[in-house]
PDB file of C-alpha atoms in Angstrom:
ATOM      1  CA  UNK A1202     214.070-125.134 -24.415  1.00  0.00           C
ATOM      2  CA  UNK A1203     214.450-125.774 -20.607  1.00  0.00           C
ATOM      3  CA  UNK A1204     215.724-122.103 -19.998  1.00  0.00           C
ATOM      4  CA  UNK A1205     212.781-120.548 -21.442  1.00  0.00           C
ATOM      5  CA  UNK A1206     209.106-121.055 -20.803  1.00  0.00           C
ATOM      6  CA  UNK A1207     206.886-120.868 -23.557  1.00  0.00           C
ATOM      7  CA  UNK A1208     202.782-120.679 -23.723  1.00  0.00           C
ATOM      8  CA  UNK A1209     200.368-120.006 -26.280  1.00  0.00           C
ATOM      9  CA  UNK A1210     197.256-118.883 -25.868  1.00  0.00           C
ATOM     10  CA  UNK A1211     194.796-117.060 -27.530  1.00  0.00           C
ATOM     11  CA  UNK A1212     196.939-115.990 -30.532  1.00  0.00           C
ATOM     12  CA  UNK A1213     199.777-114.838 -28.479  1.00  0.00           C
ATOM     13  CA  UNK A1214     203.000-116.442 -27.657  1.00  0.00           C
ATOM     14  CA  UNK A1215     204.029-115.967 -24.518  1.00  0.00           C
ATOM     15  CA  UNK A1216     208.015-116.258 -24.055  1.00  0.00           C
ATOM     16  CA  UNK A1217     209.742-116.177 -20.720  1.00  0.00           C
ATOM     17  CA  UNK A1218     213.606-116.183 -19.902  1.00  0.00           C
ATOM     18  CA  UNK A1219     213.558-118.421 -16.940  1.00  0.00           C
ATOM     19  CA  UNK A1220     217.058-118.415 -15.273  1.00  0.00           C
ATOM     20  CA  UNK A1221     216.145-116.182 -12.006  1.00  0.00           C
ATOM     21  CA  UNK A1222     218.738-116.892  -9.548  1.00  0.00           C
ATOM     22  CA  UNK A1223     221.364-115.316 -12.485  1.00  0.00           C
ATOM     23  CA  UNK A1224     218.599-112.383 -12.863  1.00  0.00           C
ATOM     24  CA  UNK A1225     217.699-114.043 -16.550  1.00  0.00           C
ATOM     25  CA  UNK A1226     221.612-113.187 -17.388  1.00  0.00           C
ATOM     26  CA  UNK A1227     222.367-114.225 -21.174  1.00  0.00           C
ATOM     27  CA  UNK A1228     224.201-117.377 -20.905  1.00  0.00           C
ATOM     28  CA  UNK A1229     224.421-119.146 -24.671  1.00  0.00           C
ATOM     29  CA  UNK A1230     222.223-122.347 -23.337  1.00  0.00           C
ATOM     30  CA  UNK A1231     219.924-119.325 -22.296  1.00  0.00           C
ATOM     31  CA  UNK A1232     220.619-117.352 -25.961  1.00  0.00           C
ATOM     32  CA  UNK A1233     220.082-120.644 -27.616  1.00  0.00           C
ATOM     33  CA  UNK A1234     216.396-121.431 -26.258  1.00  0.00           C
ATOM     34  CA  UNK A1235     215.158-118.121 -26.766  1.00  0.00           C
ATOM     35  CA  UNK A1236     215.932-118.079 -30.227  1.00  0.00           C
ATOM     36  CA  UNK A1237     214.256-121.127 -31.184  1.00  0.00           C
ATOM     37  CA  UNK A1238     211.545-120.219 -28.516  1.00  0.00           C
ATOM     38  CA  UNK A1239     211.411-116.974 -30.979  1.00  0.00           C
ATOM     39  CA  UNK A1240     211.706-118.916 -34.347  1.00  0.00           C
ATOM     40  CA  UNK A1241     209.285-121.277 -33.541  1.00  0.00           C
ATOM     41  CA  UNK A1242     206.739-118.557 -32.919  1.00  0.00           C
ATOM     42  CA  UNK A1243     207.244-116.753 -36.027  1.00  0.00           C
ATOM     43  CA  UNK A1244     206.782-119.767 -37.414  1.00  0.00           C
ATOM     44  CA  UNK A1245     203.358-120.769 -35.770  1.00  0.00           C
ATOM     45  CA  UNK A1246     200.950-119.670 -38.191  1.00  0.00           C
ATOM     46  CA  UNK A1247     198.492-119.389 -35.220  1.00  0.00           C
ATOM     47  CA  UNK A1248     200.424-116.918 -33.723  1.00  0.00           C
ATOM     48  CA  UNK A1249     200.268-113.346 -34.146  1.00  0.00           C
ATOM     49  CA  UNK A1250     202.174-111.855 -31.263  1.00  0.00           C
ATOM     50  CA  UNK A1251     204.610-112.857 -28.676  1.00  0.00           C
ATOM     51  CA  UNK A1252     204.971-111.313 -25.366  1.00  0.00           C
ATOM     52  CA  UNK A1253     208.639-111.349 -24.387  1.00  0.00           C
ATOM     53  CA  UNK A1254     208.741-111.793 -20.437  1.00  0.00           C
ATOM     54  CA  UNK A1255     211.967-112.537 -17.860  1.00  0.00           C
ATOM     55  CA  UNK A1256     211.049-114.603 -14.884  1.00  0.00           C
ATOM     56  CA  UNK A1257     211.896-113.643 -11.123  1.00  0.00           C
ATOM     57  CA  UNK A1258     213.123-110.250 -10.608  1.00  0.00           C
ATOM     58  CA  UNK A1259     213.870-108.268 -13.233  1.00  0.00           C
ATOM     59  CA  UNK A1260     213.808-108.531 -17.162  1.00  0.00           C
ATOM     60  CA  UNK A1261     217.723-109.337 -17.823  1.00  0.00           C
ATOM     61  CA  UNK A1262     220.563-108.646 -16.620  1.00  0.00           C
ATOM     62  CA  UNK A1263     222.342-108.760 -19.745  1.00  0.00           C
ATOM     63  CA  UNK A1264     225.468-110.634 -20.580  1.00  0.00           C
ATOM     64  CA  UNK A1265     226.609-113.544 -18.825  1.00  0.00           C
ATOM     65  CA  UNK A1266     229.450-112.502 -16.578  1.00  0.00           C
ATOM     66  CA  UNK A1267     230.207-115.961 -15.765  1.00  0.00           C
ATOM     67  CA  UNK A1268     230.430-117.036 -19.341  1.00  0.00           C
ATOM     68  CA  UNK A1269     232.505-113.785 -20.901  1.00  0.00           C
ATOM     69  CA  UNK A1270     235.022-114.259 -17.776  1.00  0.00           C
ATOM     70  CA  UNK A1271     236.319-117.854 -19.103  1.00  0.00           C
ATOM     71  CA  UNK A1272     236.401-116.859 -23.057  1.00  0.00           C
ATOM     72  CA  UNK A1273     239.695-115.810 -23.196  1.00  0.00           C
ATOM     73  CA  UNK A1274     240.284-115.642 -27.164  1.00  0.00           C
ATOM     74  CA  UNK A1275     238.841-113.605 -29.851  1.00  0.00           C
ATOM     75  CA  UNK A1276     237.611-116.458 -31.788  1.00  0.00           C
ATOM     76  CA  UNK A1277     235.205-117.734 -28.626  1.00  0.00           C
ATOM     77  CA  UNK A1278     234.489-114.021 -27.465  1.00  0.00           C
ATOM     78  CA  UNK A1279     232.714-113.483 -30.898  1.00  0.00           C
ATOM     79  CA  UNK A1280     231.327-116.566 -31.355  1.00  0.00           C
ATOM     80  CA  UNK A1281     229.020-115.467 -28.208  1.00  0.00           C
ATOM     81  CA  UNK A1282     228.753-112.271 -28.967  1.00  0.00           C
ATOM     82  CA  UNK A1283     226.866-113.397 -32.461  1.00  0.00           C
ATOM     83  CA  UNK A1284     225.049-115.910 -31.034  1.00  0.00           C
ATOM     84  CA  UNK A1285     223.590-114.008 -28.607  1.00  0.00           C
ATOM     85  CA  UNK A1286     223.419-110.696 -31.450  1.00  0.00           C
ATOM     86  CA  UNK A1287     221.041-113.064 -33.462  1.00  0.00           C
ATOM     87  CA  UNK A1288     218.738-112.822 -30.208  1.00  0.00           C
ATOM     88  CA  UNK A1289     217.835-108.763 -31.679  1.00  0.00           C
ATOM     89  CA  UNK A1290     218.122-109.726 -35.226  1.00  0.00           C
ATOM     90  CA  UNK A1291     215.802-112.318 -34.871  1.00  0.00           C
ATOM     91  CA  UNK A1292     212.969-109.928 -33.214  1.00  0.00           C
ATOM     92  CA  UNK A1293     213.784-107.321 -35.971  1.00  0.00           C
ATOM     93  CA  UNK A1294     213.631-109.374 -38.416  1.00  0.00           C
ATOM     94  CA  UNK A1295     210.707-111.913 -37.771  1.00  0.00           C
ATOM     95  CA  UNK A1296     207.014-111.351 -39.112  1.00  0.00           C
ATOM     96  CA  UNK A1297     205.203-111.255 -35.779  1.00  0.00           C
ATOM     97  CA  UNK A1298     205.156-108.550 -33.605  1.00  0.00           C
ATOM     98  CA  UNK A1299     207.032-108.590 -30.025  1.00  0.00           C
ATOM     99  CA  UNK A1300     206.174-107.212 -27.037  1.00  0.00           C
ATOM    100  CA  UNK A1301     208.546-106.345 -24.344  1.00  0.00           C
ATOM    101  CA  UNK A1302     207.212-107.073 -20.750  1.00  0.00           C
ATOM    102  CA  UNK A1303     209.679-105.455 -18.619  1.00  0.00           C
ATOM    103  CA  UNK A1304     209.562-106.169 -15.151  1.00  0.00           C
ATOM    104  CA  UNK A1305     212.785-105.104 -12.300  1.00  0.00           C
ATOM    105  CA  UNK A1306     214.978-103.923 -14.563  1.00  0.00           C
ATOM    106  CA  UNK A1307     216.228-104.540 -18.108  1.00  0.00           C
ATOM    107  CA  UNK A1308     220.430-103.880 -18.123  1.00  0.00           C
ATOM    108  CA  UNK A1309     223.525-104.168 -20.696  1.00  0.00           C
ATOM    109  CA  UNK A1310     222.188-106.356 -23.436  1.00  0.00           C
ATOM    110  CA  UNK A1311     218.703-106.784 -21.478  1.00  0.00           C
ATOM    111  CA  UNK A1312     218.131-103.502 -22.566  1.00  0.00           C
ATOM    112  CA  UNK A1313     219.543-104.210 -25.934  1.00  0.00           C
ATOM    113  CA  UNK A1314     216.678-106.881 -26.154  1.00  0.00           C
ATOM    114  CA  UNK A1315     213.818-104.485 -24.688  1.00  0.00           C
ATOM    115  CA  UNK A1316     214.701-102.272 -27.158  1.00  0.00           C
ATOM    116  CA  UNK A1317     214.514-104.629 -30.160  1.00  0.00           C
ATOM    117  CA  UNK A1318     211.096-105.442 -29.387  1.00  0.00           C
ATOM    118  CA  UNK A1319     208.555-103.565 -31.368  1.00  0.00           C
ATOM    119  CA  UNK A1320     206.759-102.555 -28.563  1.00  0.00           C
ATOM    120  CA  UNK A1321     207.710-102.034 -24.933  1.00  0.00           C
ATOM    121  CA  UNK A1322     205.432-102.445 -21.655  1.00  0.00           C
ATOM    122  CA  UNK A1323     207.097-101.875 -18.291  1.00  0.00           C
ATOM    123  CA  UNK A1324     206.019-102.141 -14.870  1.00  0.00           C
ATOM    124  CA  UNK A1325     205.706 -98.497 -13.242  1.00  0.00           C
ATOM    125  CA  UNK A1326     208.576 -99.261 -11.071  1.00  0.00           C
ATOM    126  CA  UNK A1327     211.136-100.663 -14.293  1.00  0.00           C
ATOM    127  CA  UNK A1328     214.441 -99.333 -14.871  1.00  0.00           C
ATOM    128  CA  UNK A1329     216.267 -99.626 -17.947  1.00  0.00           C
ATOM    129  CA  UNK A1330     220.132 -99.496 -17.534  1.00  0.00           C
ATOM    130  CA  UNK A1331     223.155 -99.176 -19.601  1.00  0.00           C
ATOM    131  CA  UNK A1332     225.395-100.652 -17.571  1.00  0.00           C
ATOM    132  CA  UNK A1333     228.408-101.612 -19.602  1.00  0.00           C
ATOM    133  CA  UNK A1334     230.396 -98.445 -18.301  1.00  0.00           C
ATOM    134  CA  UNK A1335     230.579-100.418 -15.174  1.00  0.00           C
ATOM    135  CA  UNK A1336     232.893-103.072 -16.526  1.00  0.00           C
ATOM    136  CA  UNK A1337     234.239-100.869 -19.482  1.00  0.00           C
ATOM    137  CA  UNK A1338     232.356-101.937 -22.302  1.00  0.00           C
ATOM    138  CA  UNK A1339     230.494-100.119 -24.650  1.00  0.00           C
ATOM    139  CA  UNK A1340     227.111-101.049 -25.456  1.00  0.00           C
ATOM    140  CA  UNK A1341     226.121-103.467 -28.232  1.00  0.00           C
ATOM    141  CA  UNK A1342     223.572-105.911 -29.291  1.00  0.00           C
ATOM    142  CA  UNK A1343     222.270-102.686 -31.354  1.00  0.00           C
ATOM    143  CA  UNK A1344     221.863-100.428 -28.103  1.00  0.00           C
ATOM    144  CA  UNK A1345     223.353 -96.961 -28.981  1.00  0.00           C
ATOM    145  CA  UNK A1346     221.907 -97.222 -32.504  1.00  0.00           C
ATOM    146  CA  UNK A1347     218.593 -97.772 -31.128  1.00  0.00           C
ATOM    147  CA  UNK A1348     218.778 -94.897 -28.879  1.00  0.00           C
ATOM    148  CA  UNK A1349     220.572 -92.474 -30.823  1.00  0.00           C
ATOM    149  CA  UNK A1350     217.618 -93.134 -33.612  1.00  0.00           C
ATOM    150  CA  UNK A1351     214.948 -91.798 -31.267  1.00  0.00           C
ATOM    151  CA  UNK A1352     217.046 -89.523 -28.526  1.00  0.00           C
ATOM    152  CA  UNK A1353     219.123 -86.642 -28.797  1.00  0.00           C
ATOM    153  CA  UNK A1354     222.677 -87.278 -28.627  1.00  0.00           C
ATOM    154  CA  UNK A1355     223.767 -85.567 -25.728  1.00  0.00           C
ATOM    155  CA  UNK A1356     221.271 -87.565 -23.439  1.00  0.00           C
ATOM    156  CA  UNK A1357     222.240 -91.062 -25.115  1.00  0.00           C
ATOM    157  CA  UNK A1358     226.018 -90.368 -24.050  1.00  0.00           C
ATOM    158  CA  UNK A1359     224.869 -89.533 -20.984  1.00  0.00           C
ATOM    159  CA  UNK A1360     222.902 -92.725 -20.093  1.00  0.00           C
ATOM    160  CA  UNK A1361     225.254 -94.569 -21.815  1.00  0.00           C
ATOM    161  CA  UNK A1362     228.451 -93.120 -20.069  1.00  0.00           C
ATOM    162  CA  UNK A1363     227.085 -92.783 -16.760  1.00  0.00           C
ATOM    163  CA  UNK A1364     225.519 -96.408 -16.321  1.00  0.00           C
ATOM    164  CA  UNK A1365     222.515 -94.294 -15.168  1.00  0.00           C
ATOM    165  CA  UNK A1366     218.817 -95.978 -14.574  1.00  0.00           C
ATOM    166  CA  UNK A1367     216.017 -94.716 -16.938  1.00  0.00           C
ATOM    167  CA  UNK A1368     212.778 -95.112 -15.710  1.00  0.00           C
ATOM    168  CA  UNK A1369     209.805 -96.602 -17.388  1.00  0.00           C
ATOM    169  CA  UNK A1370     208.429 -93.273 -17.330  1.00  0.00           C
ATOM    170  CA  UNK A1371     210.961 -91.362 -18.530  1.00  0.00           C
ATOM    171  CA  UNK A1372     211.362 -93.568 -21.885  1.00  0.00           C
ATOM    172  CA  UNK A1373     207.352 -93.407 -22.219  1.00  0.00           C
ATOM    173  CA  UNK A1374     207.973 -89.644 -21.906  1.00  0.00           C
ATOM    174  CA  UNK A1375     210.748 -90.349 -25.506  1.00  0.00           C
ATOM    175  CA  UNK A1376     208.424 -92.591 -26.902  1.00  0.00           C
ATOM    176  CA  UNK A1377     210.697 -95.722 -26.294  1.00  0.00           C
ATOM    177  CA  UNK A1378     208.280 -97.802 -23.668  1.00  0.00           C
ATOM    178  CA  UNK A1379     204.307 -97.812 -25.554  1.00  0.00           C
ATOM    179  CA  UNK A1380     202.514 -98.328 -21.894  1.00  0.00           C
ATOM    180  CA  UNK A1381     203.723 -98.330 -18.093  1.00  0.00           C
ATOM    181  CA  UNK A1382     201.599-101.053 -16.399  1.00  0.00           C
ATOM    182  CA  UNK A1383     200.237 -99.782 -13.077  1.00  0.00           C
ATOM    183  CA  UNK A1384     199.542-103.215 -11.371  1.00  0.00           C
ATOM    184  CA  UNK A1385     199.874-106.198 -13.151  1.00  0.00           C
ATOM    185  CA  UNK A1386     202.693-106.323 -15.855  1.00  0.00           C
ATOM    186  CA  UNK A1387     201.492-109.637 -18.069  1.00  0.00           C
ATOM    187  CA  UNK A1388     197.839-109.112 -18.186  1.00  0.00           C
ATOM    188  CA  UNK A1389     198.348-105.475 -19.000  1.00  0.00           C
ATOM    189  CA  UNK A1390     200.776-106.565 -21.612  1.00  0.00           C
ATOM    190  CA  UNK A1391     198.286-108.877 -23.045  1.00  0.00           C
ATOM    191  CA  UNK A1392     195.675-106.273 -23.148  1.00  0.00           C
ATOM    192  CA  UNK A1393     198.133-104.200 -25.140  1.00  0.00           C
ATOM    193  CA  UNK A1394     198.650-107.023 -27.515  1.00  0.00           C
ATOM    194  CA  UNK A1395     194.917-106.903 -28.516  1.00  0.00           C
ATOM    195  CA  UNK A1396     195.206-104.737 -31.441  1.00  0.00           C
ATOM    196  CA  UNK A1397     197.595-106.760 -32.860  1.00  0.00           C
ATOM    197  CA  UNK A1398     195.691-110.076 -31.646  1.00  0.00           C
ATOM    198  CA  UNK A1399     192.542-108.427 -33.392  1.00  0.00           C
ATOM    199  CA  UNK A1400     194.214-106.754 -36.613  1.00  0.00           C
ATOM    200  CA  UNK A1401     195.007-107.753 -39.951  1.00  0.00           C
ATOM    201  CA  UNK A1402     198.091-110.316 -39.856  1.00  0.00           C
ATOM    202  CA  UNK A1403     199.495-109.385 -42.972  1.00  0.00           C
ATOM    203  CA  UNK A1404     198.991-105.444 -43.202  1.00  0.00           C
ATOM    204  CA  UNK A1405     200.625-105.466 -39.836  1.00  0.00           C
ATOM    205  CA  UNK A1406     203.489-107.734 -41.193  1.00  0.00           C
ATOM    206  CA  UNK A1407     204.086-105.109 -44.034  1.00  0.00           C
ATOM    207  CA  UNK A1408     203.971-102.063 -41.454  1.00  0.00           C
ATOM    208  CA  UNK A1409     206.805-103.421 -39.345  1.00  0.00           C
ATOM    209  CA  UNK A1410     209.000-104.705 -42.080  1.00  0.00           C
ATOM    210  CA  UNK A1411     208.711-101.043 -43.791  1.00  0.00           C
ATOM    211  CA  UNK A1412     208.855 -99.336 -40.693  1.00  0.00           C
ATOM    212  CA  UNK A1413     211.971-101.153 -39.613  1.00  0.00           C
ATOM    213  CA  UNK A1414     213.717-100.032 -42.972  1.00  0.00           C
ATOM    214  CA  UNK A1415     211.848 -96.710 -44.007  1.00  0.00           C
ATOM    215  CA  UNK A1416     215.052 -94.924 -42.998  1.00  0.00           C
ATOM    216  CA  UNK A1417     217.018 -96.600 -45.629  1.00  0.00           C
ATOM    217  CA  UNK A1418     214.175 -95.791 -48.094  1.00  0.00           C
ATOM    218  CA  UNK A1419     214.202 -92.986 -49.930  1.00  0.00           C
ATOM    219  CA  UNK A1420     210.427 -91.223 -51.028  1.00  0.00           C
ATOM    220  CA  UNK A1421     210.599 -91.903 -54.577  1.00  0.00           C
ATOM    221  CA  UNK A1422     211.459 -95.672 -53.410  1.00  0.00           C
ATOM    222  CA  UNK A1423     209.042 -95.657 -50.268  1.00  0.00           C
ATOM    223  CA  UNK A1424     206.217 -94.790 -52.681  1.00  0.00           C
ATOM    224  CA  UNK A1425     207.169 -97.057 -55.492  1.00  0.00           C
ATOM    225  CA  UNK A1426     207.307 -99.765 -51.977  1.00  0.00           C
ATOM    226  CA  UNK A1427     204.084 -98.360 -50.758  1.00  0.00           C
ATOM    227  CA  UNK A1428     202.206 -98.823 -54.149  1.00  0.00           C
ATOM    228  CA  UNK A1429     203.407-101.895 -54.113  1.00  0.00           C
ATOM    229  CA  UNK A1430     202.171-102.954 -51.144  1.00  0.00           C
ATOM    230  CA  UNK A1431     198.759-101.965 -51.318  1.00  0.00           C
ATOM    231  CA  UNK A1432     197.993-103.428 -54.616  1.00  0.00           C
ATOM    232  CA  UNK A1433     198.625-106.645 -53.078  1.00  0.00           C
ATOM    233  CA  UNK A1434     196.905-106.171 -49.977  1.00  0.00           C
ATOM    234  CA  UNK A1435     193.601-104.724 -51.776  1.00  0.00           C
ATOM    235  CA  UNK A1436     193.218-108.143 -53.348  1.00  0.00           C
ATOM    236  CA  UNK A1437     193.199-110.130 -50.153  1.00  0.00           C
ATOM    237  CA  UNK A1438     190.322-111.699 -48.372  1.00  0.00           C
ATOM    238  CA  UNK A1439     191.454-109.481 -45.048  1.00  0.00           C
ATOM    239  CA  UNK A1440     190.572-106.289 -46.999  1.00  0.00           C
ATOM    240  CA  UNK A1441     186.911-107.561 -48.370  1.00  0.00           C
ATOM    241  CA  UNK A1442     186.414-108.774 -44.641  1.00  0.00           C
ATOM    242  CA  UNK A1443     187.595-105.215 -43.155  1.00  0.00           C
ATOM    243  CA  UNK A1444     185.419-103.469 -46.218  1.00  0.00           C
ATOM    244  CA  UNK A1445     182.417-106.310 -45.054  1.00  0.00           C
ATOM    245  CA  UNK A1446     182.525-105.234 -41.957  1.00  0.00           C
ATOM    246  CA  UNK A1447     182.772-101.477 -42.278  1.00  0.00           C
ATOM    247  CA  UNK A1448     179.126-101.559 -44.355  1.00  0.00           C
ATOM    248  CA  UNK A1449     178.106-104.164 -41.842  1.00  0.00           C
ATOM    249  CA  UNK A1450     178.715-102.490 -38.663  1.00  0.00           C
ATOM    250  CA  UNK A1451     180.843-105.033 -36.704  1.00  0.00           C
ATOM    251  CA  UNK A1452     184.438-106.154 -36.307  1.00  0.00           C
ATOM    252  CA  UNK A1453     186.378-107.598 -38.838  1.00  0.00           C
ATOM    253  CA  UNK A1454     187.391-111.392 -38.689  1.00  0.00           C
ATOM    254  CA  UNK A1455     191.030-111.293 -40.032  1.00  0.00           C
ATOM    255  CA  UNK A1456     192.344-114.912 -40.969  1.00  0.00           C
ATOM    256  CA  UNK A1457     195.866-113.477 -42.728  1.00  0.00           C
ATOM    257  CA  UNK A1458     195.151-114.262 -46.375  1.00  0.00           C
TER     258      UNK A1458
END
């Protein structure tokens, strides 16, 4: 995984896209390590968060001009574009929670990516761009659906037509970025992560799974789901700790089981 740098550390992952001098562009050696840097975090037992980071000075830049400009055929243009799709999937569809730590700028794709992430925390001066206008793209790695879920229509089109930066602030203000970091970026994300370091491993696995899908739910199934859910979870050692701890007067020790 040389073009990521990885850390772990007190229950958090810490995942970095580490190709600066191309502003952490997507190249597929680049794709590549960050999804087995992300894999191999879900799959860390010890883990219960990961703190998605870019290195230098910005976030992403998004696709790798360099790379698109030589595939030439439809057969290597898609093979990319999934690869570097699974990148999204992967965060969507993983147990652990992800944080987006958005420094500079997240554009194209590195938006994309930002907005996979279940959570977002941006630097005060971040700037989230579509910029695939620019080169006469439209936006993908699950961008417009991602938007249009959570903003009204007209102002998707517009950031998305206009290649327009969105500040950290204004997404906070749509409920998109979770907290805007006023000094430093990485130990406010990890502060942030806390709750997540600190709660119960598989409640919170539940949550984002049926959060992620509750639109494709209806209520008679979301209850059925729900019922489900909690019968399970009432029979596990987290919920005798939390209900130990409630009578008790201190904080719960979650272990995940």
């Amino acid at each position: 995984m040389g073009l990521v740098k990885v850390t772990k550390e007190n229950s958090i992952a810490y995942i970095s896209m580490n190709r600066p001098d191309k502003r952490n562009a997507l190249s597929i050696e680049l794709v590549n390590d960050v999804i087995a840097a992300l894999k191999d975090a879900d799959e860390d037992q010890a883990i219960r968060a990961v703190i998605l980071s870019g290195e230098g000075k910005g976030f992403s830049a998004g696709g790798d001009l360099e790379t698109l400009h030589t595939l030439n055929e439809s057969a290597s243009i898609m093979k990319y574009m999934r690869r570097a799709l699974e990148v999204v999937q992967i965060i969507r569809k993983m147990d652990t929670y992800v944080v987006a730590a958005v420094n500079g700028f997240a554009a194209g794709a590195g938006f994309s990516i930002a907005m996979a992430a279940d959570f977002i925390v941006a630097e005060s001066k971040a700037t989230f761009i579509s910029s695939f206008s620019n080169i006469a793209l439209i936006p993908d790695l699950g961008l417009m659906k991602a938007l249009t879920d959570n903003v009204p229509r007209p102002l998707v089109k517009e950031w998305l037509s206009s290649a327009k930066p969105v500040s950290a602030d204004e997404l906070k203000a749509w409920g998109l970025v979770n907290h805007v970091a006023k000094e430093n970026l990485m130990e406010e994300a990890t502060e942030y992560a806390q709750f997540i370091v600190d709660g119960p491993p598989l409640a919170n696995r539940f949550v984002k799974h049926f959060v992620n899908h509750a639109e494709q739910l209806n209520y008679e199934t979301s209850d059925l789901q729900e019922t489900a859910i909690q019968t399970l979870l009432l029979q596990s050692e987290d919920n005798k700790e939390g209900i130990a701890a409630f009578f008790e007067k201190r904080k719960p020790n979650f272990k995940g089981n």
